[in-house]
PDB file of C-alpha atoms in Angstrom:
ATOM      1  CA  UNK E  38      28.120 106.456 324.491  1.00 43.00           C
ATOM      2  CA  UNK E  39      31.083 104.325 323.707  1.00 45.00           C
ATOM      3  CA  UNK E  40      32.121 101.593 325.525  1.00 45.00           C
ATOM      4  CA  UNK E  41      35.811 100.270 325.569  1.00 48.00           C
ATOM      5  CA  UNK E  42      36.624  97.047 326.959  1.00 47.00           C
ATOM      6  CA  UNK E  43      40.048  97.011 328.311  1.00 46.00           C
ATOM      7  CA  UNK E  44      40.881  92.784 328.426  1.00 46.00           C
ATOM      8  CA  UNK E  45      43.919  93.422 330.640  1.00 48.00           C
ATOM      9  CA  UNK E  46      42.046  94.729 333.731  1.00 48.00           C
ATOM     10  CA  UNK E  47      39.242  92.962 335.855  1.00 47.00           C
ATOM     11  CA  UNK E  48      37.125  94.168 338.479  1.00 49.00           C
ATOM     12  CA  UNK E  49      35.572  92.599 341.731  1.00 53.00           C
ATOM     13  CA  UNK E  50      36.619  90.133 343.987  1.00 47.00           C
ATOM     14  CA  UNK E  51      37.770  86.646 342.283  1.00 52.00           C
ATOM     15  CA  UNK E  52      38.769  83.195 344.369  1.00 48.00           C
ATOM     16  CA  UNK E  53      42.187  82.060 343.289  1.00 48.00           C
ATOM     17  CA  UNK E  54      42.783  79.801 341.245  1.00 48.00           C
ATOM     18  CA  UNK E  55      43.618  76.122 341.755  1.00 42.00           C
ATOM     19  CA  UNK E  56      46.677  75.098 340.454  1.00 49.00           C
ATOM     20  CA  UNK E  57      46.003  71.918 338.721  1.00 50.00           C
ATOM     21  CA  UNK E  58      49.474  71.251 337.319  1.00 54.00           C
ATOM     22  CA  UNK E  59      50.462  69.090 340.374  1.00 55.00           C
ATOM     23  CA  UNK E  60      51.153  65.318 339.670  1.00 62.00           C
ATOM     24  CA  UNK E  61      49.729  62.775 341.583  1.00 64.00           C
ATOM     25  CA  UNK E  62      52.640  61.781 343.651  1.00 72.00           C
ATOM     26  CA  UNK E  63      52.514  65.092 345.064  1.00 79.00           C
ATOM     27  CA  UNK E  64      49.155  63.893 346.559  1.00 80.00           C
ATOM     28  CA  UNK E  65      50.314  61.021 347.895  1.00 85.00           C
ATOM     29  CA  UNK E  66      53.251  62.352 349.215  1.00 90.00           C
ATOM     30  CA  UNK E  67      51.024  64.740 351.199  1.00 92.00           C
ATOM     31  CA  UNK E  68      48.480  62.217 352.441  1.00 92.00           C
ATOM     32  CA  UNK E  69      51.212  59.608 353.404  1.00 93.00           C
ATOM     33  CA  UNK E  70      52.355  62.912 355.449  1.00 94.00           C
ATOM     34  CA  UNK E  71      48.867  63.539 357.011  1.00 96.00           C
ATOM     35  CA  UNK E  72      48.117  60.042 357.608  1.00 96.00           C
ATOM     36  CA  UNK E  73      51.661  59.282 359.836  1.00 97.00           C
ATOM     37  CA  UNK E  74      51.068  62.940 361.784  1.00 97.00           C
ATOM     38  CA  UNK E  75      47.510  61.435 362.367  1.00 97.00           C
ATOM     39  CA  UNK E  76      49.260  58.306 364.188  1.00 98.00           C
ATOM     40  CA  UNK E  77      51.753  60.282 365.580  1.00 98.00           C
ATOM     41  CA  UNK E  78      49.208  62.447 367.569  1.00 98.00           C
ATOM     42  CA  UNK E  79      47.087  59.006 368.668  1.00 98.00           C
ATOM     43  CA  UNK E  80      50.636  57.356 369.701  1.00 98.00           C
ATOM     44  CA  UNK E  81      51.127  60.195 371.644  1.00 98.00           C
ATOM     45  CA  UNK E  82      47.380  60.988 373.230  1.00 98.00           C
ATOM     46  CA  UNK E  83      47.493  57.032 373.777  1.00 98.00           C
ATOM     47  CA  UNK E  84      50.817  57.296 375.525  1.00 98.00           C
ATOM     48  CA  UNK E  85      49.435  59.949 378.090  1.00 98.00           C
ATOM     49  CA  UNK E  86      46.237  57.895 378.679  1.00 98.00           C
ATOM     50  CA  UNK E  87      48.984  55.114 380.247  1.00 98.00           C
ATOM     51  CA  UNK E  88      51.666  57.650 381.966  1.00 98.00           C
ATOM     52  CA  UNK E  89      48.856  58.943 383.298  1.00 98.00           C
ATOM     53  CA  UNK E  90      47.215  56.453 384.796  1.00 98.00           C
ATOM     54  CA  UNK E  91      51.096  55.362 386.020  1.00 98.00           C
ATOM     55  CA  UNK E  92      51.302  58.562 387.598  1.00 98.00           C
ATOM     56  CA  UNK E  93      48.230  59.398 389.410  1.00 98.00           C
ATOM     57  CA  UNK E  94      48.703  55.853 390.751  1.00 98.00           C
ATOM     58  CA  UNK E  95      51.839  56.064 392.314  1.00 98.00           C
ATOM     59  CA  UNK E  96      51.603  59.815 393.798  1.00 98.00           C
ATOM     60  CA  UNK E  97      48.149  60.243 394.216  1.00 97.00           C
ATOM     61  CA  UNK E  98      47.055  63.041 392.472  1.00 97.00           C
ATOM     62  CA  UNK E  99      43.468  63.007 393.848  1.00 96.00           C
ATOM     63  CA  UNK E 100      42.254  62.029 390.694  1.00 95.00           C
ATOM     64  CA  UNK E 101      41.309  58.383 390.524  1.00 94.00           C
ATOM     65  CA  UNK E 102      43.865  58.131 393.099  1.00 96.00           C
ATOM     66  CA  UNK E 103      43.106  60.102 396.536  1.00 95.00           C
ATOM     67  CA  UNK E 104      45.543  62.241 397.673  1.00 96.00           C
ATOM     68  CA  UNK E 105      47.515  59.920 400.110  1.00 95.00           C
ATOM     69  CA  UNK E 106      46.544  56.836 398.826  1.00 95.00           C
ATOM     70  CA  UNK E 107      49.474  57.097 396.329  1.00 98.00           C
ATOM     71  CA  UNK E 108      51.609  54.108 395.545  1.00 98.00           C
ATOM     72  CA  UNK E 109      54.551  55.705 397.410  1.00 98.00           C
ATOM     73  CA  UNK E 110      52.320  56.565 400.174  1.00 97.00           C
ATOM     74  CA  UNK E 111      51.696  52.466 400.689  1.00 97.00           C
ATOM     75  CA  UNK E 112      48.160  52.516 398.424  1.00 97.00           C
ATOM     76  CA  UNK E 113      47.527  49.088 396.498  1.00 97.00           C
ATOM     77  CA  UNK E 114      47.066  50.208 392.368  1.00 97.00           C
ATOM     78  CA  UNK E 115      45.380  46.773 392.000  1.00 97.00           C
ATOM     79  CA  UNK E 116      43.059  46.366 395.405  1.00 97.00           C
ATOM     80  CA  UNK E 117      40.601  48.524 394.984  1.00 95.00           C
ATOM     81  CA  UNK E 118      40.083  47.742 391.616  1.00 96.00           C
ATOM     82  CA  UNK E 119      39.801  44.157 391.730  1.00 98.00           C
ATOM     83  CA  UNK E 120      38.091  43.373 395.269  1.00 97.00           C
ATOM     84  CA  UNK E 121      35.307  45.427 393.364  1.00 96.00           C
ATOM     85  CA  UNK E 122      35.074  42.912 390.402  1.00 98.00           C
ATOM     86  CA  UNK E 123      31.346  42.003 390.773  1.00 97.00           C
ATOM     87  CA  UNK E 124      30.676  39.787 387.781  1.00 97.00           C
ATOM     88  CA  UNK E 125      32.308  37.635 384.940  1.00 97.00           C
ATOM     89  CA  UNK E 126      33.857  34.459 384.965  1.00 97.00           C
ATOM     90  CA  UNK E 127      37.016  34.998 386.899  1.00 98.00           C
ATOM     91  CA  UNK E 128      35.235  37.639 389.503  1.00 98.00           C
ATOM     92  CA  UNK E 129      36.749  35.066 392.471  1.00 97.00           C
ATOM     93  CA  UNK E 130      40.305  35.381 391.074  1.00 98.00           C
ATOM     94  CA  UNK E 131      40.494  38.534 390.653  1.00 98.00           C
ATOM     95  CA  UNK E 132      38.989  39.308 394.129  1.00 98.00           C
ATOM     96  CA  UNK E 133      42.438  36.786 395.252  1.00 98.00           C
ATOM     97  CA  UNK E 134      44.712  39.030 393.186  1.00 98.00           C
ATOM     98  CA  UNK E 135      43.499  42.249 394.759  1.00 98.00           C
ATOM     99  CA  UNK E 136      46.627  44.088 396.310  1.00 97.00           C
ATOM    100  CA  UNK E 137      49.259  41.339 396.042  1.00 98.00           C
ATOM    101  CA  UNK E 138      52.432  42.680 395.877  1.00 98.00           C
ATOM    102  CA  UNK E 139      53.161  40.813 392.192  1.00 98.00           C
ATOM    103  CA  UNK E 140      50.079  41.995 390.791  1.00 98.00           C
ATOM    104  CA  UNK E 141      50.612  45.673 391.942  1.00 98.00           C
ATOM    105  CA  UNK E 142      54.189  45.349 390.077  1.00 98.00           C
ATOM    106  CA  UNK E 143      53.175  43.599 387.161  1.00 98.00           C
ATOM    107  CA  UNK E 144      49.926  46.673 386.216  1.00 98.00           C
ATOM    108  CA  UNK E 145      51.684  49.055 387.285  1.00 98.00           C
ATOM    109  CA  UNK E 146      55.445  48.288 384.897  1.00 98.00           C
ATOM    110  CA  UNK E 147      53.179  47.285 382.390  1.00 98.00           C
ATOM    111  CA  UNK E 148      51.173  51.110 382.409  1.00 98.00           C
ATOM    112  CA  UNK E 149      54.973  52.657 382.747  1.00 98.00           C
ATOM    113  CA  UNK E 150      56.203  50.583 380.149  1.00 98.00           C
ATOM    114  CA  UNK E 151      53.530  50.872 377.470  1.00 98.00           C
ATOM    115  CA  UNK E 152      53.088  54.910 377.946  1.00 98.00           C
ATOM    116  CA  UNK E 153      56.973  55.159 377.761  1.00 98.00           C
ATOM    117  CA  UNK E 154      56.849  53.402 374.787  1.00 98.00           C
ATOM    118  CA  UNK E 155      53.941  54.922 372.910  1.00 98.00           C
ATOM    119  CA  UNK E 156      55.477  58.597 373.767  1.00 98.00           C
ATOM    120  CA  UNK E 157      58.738  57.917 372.501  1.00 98.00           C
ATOM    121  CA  UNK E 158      57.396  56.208 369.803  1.00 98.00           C
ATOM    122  CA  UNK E 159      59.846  52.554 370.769  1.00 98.00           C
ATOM    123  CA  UNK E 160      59.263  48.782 371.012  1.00 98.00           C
ATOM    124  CA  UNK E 161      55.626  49.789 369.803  1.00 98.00           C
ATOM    125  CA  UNK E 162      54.921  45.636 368.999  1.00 98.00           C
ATOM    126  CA  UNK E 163      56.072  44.396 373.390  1.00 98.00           C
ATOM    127  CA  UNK E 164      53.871  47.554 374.135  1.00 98.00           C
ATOM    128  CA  UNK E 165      51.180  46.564 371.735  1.00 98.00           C
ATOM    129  CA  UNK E 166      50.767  42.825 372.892  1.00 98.00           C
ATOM    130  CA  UNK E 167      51.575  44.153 376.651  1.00 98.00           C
ATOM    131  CA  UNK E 168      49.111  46.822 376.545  1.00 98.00           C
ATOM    132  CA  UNK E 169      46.316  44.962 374.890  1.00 98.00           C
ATOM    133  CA  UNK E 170      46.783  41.577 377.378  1.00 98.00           C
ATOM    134  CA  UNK E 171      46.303  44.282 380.196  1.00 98.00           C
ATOM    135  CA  UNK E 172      43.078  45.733 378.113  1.00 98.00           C
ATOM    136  CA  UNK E 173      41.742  42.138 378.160  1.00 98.00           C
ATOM    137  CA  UNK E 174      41.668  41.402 381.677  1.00 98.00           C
ATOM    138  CA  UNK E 175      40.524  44.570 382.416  1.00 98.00           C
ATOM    139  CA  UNK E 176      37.495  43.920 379.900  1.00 98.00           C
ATOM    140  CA  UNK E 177      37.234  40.164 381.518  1.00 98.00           C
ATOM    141  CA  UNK E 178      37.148  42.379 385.193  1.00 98.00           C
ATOM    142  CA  UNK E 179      34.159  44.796 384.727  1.00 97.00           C
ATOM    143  CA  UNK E 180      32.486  42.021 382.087  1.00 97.00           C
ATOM    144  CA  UNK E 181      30.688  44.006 379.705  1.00 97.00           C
ATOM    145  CA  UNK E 182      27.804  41.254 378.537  1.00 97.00           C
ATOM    146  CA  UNK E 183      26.450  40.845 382.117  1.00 97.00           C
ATOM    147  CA  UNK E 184      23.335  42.600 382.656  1.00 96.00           C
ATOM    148  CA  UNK E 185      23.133  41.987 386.104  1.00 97.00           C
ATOM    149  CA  UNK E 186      26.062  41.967 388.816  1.00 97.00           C
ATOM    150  CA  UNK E 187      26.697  39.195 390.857  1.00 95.00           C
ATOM    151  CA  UNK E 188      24.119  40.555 393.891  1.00 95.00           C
ATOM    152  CA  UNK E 189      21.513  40.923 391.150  1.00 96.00           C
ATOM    153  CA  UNK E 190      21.556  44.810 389.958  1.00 97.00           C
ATOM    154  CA  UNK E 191      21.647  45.993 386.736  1.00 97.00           C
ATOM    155  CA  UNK E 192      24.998  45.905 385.025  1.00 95.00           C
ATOM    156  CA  UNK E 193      24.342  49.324 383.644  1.00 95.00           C
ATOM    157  CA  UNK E 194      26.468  48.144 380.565  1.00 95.00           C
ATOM    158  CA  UNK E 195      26.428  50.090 377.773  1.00 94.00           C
ATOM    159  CA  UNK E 196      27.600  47.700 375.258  1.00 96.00           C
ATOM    160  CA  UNK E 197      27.868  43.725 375.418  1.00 96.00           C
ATOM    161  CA  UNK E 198      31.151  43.779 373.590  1.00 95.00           C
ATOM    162  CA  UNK E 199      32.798  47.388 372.432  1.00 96.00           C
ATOM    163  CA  UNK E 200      33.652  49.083 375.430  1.00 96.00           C
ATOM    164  CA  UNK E 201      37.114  51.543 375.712  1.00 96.00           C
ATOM    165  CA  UNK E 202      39.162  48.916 376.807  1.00 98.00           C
ATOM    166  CA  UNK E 203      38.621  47.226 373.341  1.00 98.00           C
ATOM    167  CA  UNK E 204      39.153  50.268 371.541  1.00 97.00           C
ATOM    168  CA  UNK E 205      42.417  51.091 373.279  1.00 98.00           C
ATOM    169  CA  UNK E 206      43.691  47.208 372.317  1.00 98.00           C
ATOM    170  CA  UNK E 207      43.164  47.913 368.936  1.00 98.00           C
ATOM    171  CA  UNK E 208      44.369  51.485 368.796  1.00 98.00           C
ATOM    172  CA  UNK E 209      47.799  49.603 370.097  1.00 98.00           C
ATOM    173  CA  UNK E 210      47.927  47.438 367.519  1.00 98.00           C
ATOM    174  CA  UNK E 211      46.898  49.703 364.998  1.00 98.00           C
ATOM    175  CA  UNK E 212      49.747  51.784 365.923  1.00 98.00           C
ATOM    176  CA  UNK E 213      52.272  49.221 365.974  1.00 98.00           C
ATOM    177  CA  UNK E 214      50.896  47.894 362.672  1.00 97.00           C
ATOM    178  CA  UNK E 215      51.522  51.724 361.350  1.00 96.00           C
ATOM    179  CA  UNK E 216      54.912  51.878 362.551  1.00 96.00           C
ATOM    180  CA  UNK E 217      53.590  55.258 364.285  1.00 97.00           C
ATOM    181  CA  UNK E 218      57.078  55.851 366.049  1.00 97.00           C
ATOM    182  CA  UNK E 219      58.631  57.356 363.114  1.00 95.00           C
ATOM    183  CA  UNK E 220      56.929  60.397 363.666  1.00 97.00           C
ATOM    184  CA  UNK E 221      57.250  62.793 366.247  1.00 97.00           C
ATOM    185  CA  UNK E 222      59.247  59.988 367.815  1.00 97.00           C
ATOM    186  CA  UNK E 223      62.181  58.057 368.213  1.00 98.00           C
ATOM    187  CA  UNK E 224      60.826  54.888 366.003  1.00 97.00           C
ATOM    188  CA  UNK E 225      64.007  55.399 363.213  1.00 96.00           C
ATOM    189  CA  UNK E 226      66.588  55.666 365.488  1.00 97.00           C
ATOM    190  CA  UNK E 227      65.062  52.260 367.571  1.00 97.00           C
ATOM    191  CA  UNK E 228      64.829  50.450 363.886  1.00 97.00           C
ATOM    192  CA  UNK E 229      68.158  50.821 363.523  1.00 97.00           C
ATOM    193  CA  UNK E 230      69.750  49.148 366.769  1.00 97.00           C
ATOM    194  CA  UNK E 231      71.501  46.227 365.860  1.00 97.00           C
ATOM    195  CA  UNK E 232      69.292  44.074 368.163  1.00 97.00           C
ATOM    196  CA  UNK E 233      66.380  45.263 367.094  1.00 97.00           C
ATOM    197  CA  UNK E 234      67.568  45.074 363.410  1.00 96.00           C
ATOM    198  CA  UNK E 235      68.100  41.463 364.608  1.00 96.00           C
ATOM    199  CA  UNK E 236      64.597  41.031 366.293  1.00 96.00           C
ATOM    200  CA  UNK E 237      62.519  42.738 364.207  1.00 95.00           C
ATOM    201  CA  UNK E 238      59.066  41.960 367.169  1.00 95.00           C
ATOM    202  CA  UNK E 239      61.388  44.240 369.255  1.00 96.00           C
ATOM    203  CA  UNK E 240      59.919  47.340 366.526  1.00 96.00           C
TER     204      UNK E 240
END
């Protein structure tokens, strides 16, 4: 029996093939693309964490906030919070700053202001050195390298340094490093206002 091999026709099921004719700029290109989406979506997951928080805060979602114990409704953002400080080095302070009325403002523009910025993708350095001060006394407040509380039980701390409120400081930063605005945000347009073009640490 004769067999004839025909060289223009294949059979079965083949992968395609990878073009390999692409230059290397198109690789970069499309990294540089992933890599500013990937800040983008952290900018704007980041920005929600802090509206958020602003949010259930003021109307009382019945979240962390009770229903009713909204800002609006005459609720303290800060007392709770602080009067429960129960170790670290400023523990008595922040048991003094607990509900006063300057204190309430002050956390709660700075959550507004830092969320507003990170969605919107604006003034991403203020919001960066705003958001991470507030990270830092928050870290100072619950005290992460205690092991016991002031009344002598166990911390029940996880880690003695790297807890979220680290992480989120340097996710800010990271972001306003990045220049994350520019995507999926307004960061171009805010660039190029004349006072911003003249105060650059307004980017």
């Amino acid at each position: 029996m004769a067999v004839h091999e025909h060289p223009h026709r294949t059979s079965g099921f083949h992968l395609p093939a990878f073009r390999r004719n692409g230059s290397a700029s198109d690789g970069a290109t499309t990294a540089t693309a992933a890599r500013a989406h990937a800040f983008a979506s952290l900018r704007l997951v980041m920005g929600f964490v802090f509206l958020w928080a602003f949010l259930d805060k003021t109307f009382g979602f019945g979240y962390a906030t009770p229903s009713g114990k909204g800002w609006i409704d005459g609720g303290s953002p800060t007392k709770g919070f602080l009067s429960s400080v129960a170790a670290g080095p400023m523990e008595s302070t922040f048991h003094d700053w607990a509900g006063a009325g300057w204190a309430d403002w002050l956390f709660m523009l700075g959550l507004l202001g830092v969320g507003v910025a990170l969605v919107f993708g604006v003034a991403l350095r203020p919001a960066a050195v705003a958001g991470s001060v507030m990270m830092a006394f928050m870290w100072i407040a619950e005290w992460p390298p205690a092991k016991h509380l002031s009344d002598g039980t166990p911390s029940m701390s996880s880690n003695p340094f790297a807890d979220y409120h680290l992480v989120y400081a340097i996710v800010l930063i990271a972001l306003a490093v990045a220049g994350a605005g520019a995507t999926w945000g307004l960061g171009k347009i805010w660039a190029a206002l004349p006072v911003v073009r003249d105060h650059t640490w307004l980017r």
